[in-house]
Coordinates of C-alpha atoms in Angstrom, one line a residue:
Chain T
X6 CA -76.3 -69.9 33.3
X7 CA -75.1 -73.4 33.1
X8 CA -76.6 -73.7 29.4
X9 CA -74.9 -70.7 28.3
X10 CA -71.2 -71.9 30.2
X11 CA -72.1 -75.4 28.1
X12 CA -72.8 -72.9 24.7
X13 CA -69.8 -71.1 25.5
X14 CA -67.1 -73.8 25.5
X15 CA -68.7 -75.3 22.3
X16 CA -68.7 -72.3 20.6
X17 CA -64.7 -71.8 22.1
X18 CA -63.4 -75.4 21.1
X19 CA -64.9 -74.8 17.3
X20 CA -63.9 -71.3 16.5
X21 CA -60.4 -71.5 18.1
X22 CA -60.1 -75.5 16.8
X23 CA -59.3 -76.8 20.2
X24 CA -58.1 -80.3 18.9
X25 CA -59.1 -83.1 21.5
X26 CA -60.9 -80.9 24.3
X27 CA -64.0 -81.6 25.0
X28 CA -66.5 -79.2 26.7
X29 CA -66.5 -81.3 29.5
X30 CA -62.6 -80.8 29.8
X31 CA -63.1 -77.3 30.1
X32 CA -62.7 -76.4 33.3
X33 CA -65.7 -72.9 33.2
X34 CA -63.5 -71.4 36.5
X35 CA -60.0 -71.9 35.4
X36 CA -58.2 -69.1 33.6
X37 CA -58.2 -69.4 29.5
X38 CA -55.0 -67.3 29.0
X39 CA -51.7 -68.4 30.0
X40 CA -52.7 -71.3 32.2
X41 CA -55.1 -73.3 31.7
X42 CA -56.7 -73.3 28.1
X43 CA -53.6 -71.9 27.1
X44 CA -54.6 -68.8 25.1
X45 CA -53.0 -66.0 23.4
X46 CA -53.8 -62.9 21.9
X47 CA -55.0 -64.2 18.5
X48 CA -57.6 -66.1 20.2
X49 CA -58.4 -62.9 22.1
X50 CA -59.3 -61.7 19.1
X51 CA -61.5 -64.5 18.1
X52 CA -63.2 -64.4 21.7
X53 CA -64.3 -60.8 21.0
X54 CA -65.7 -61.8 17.5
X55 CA -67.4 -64.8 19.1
X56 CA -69.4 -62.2 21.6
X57 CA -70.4 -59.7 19.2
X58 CA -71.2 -62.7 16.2
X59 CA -73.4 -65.1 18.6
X60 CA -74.5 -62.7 21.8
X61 CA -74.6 -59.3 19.8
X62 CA -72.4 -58.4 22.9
X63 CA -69.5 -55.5 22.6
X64 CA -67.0 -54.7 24.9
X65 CA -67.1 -51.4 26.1
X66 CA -64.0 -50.7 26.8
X67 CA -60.7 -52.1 26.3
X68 CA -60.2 -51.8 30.4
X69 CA -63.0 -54.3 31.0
X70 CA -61.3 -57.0 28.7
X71 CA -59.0 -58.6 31.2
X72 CA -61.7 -59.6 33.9
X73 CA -64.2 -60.2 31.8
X74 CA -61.7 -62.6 29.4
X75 CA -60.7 -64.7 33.0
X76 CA -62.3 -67.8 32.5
X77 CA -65.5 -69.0 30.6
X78 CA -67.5 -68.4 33.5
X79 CA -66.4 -64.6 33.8
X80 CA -67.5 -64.5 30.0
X81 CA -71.1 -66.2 30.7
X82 CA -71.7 -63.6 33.5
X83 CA -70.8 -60.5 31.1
X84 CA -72.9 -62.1 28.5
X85 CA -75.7 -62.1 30.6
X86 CA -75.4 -59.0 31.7
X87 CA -74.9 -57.4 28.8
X88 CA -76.8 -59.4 26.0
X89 CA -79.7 -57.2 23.9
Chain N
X15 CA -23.4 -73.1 -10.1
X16 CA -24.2 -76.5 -8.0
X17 CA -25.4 -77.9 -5.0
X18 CA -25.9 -80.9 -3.4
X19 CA -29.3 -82.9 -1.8
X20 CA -28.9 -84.7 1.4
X21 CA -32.2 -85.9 1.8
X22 CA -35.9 -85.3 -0.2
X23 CA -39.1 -86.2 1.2
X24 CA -42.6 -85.5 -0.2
X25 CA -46.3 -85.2 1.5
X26 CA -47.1 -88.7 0.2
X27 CA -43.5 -90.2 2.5
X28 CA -44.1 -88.6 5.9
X29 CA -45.5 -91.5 8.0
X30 CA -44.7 -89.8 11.4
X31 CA -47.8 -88.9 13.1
X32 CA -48.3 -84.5 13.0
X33 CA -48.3 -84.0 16.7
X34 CA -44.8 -85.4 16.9
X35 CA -43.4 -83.6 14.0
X36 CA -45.3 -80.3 15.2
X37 CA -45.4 -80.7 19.1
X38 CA -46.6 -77.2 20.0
X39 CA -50.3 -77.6 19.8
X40 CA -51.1 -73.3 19.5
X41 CA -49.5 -73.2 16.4
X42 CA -51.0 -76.7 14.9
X43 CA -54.4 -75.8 15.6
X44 CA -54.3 -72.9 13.2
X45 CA -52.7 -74.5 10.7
X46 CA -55.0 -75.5 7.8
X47 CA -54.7 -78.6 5.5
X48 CA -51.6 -77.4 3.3
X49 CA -50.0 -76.0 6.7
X50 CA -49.6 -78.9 8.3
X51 CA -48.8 -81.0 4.7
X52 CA -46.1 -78.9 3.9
X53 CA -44.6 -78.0 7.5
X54 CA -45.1 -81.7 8.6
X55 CA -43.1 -82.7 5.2
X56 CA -40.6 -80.2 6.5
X57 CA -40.3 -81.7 9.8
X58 CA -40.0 -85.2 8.6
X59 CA -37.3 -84.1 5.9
X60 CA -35.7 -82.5 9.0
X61 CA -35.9 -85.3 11.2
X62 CA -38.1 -83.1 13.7
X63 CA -38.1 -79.8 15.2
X64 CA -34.9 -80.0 16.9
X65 CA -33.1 -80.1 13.1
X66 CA -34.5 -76.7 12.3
X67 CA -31.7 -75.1 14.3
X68 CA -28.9 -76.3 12.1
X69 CA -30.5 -74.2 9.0
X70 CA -28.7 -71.3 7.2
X71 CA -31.5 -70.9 4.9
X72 CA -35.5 -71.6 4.7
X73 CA -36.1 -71.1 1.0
X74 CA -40.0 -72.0 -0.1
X75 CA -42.0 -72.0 -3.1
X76 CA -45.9 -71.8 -3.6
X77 CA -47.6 -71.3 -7.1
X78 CA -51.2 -70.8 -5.2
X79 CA -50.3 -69.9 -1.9
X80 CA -52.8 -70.8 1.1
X81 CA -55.5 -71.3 -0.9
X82 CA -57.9 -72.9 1.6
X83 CA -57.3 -69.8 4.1
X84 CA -57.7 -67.0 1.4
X85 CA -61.0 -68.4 0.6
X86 CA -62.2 -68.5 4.5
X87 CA -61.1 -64.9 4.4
X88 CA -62.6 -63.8 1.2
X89 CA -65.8 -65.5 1.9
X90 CA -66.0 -64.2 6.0
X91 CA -65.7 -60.6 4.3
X92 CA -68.8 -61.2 1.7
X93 CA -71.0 -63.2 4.0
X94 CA -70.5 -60.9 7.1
X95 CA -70.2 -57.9 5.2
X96 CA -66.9 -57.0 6.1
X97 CA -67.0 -57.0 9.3
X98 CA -66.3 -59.3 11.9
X99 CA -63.2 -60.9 10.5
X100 CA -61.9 -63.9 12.0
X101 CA -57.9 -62.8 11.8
X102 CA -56.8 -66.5 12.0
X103 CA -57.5 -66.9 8.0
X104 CA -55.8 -63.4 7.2
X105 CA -52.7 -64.3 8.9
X106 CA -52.4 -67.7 7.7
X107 CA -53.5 -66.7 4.2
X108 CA -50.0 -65.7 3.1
X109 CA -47.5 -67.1 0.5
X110 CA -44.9 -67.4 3.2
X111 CA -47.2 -68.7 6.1
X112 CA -45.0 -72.1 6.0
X113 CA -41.5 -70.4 5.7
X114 CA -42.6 -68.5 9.2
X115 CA -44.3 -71.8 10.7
X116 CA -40.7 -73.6 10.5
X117 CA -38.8 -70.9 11.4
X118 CA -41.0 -70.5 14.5
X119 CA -41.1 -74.4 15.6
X120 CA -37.2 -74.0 15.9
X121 CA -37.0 -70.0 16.6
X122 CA -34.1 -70.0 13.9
X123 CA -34.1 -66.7 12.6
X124 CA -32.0 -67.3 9.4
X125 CA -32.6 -66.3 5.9
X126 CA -35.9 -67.1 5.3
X127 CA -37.7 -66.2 1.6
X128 CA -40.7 -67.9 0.1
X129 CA -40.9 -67.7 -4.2
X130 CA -44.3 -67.0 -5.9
X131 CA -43.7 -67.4 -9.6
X132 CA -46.3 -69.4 -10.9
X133 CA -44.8 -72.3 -12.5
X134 CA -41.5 -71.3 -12.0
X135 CA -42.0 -71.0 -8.4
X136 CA -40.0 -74.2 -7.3
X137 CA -36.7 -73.5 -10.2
X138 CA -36.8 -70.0 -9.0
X139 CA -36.4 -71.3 -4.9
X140 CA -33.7 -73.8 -6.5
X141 CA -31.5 -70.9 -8.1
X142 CA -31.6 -68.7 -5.1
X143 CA -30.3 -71.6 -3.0
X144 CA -28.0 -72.9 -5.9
X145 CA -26.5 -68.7 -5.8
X146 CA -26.1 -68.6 -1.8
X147 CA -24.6 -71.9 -2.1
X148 CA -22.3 -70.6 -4.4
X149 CA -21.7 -67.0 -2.8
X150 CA -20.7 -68.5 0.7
X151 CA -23.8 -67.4 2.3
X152 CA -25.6 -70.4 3.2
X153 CA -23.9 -74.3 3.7
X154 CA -27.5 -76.1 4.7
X155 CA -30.3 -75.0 3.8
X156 CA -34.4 -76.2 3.8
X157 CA -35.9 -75.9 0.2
X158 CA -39.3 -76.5 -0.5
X159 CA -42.5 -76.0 -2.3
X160 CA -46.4 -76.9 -1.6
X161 CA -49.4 -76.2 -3.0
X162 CA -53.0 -77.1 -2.5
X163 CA -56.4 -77.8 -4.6
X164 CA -59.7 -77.0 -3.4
X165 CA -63.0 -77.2 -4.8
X166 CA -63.5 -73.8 -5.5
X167 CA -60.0 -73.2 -7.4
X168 CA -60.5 -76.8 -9.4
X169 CA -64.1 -75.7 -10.6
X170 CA -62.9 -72.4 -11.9
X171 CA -59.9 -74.2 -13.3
X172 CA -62.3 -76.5 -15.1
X173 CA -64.2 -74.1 -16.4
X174 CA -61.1 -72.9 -17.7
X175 CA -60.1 -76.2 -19.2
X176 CA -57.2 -76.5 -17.6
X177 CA -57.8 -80.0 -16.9
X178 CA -58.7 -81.5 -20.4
X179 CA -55.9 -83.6 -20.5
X180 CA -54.4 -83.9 -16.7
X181 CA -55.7 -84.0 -13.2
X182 CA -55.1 -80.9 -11.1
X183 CA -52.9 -81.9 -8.4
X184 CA -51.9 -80.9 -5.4
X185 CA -48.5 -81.7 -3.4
X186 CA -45.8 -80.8 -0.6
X187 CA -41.6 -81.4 -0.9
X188 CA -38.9 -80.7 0.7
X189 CA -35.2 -81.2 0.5
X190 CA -31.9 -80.1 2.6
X191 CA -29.6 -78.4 0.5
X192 CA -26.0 -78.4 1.0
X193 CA -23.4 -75.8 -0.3
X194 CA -20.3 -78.3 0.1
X195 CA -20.5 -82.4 -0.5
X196 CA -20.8 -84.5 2.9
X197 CA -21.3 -87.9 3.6
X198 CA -24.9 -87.3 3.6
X199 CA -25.1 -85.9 0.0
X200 CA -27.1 -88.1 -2.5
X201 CA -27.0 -86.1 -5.4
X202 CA -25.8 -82.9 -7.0
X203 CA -27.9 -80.7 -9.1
X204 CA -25.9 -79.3 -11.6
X205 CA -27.9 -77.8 -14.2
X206 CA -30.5 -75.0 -13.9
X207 CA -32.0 -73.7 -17.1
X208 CA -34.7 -71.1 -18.4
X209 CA -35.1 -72.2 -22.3
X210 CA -36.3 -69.4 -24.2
X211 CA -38.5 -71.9 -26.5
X212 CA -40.3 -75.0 -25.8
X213 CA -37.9 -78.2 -26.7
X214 CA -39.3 -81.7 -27.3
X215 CA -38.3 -85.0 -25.1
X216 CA -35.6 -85.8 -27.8
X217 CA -33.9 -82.0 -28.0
X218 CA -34.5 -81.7 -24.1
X219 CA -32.1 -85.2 -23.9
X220 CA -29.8 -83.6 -26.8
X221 CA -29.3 -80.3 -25.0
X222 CA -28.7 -81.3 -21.1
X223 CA -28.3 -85.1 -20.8
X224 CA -24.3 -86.1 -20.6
X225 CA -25.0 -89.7 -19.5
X226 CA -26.2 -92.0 -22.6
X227 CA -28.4 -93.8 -19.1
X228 CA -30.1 -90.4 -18.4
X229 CA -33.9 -90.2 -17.7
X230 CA -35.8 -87.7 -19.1
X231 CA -38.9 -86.7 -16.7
X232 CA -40.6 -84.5 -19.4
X233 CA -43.8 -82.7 -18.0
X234 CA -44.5 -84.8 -14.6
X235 CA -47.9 -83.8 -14.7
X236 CA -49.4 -86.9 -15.6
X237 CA -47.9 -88.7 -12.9
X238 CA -48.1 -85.9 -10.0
X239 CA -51.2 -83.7 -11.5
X240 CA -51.6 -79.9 -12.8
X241 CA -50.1 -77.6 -9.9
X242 CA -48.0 -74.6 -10.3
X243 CA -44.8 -76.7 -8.2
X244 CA -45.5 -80.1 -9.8
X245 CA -41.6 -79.9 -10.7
X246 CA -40.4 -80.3 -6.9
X247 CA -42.4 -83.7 -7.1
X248 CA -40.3 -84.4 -10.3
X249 CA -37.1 -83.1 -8.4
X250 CA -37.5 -85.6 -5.3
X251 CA -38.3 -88.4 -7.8
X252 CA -35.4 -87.4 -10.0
X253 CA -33.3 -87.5 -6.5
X254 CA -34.6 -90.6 -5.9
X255 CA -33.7 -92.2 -9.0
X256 CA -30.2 -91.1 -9.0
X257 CA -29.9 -92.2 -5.1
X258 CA -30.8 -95.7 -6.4
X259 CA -28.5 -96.0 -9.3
X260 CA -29.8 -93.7 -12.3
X261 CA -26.6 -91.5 -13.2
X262 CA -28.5 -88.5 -14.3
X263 CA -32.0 -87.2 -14.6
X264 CA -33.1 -84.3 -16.6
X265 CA -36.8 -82.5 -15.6
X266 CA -38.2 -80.3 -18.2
X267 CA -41.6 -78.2 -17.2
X268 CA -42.9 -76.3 -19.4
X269 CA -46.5 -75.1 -17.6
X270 CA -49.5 -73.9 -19.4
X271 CA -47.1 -72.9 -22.5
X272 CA -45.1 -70.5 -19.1
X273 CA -41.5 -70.2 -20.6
X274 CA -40.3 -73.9 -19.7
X275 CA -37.5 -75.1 -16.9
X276 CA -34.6 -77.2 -17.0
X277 CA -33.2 -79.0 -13.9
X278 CA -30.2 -82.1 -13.9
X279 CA -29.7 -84.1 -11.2
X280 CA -26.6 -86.3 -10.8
X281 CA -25.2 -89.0 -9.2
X282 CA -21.9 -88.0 -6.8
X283 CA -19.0 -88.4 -9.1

């Protein structure tokens, strides 16, 4: 888990161009939207095409999305659960 | 028909560091390379974000648009057969990306209109605000134009010989416009003119110049390279000169044999 939560934040700070955070900066239990990282809904977007592009991992359904989306660590554990 | 500059400043003058001039870090992290040239070149025109709310119009002009962007985008949908699209490129891809990035830093919901005409891209921003200074409906406005070269665009533009006698080019300006003469004003632009026919340095100087001391920039592309809005470059140097003494300068562009473009620029009377 911790090698996937260390995967994770790389692949977050490159796709979403996170300028100066490192993935040690990344805090893997804080929230990413709002707080926190700071997120919004475009990099929402680009968290769902991170899943499906490195993990091969889909949401299911929309209704999943906001506990799932929490924090990097709520993202590891659907990974592993959910990775083919 | 006139107007008059308070202030131009090009991609090559802003010396302010870019997360000053565009503090909010969501929207700077999307921005790509021409972004942040041309929206920093606004903000240091503008003297920061907080002079954005004083605009009555955000006028831009692009020959080639986001290039940079439109290429991620093209090249996501061929390499992961059209799906998966990272929306960041798409949205930034647009011609009027930068109009909406300036008007978002300073939530200033004004006029706003970007101008994609090719070579005339930068004359045709310059008439609009030249008409709204004139009709009343704008007193101080942002005018600019960008565009940017990448490797892809410059090798098909080789290919192309577009470059057989010039560089290809790539640059950002922007200047604030006024409808009515202040003690900021520098210079007035008093002349804008769509030839029909292409006219040599000597008819250009015959036709528009009033001052026997007027400069003639004819074709700035050996100075400031092959790019659609190459003329704005001209327009901040012509500014420039006249700011430091010159009484008058007259631009001429004529682009790729495009029907050519006549600007004047004069010193306050």
């Amino acid at each position: 888990m911790e090698q996937l939560i260390q995967e994770l934040k790389e692949h977050l700070i490159e796709e979403l161009n996170l300028e100066e955070i490192t993935p040690a900066d990344i805090d893997a239990e804080a929230p990413l939207f709002g707080e926190g990282l700071g997120l919004d809904s475009i990099d929402a977007l680009e968290i769902i095409l991170i899943l499906e592009k490195y993990y091969g991992v889909k949401l299911a359904n929309s209704a999943e999305a906001k506990p799932v989306f929490y924090s990097v660590k709520t993202l590891a554990e659907y990974i592993s659960a959910n990775r083919k | 028909m006139r107007c008059f500059i308070e202030r131009v400043v090009t991609n090559h003058d802003v010396t302010t560091d870019i997360k000053a001039l565009i503090p909010d870090a969501g929207l700077r992290r999307r921005m790509s390379r021409v972004i942040k040239s041309a929206v920093s070149t606004a903000m240091e025109t503008l003297g920061g974000v907080e002079g954005i709310a004083s605009l009555d119009g955000i006028i831009t002009a692009t020959g080639w648009g986001c290039l940079a962007d439109s290429e991620r985008f093209l090249r996501n949908v061929i390499v992961d057969k059209e799906q998966l699209l990272n929306p960041t490129p798409f949205i930034q891809s647009t011609f009027n990306t930068v109009g909406g990035q300036i008007a978002l830093l300073g939530h200033n919901h004004c006029y706003n209109v970007t101008y994609v005409n090719r070579s005339h891209s930068f004359e045709d921003a310059l008439l609009d605000a030249m008409m709204r200074a004139e009709d009343g409906d704008s007193e101080h406005m942002l005018l600019g134009a960008f565009d940017e070269e990448t490797p892809s665009q410059h090798r098909i533009m080789e290919r192309m010989g577009a470059f057989r006698k010039v560089e290809c080019g790539e640059g950002a300006m922007f200047a604030i416009v006024g409808a009515k003469r202040n003690e900021r004003s520098i210079a007035e632009v008093t002349t804008l003119a769509f030839p029909t026919e292409s006219l040599t340095r000597e008819r250009v100087a015959e036709l528009y110049a009033t001052s026997e001391h007027a400069r003639v920039i004819y074709n700035g592309y050996a100075e400031h390279g092959l790019f659609p809005t190459a003329s704005a470059l001209c327009f901040a140097e012509a500014v420039k000169l006249v700011a430091d003494g010159t009484p008058e300068v007259v631009i001429y562009n004529e682009y790729f044999g495009a029907t050519p473009t006549v600007i004047v620029v004069r010193c306050l009377a």
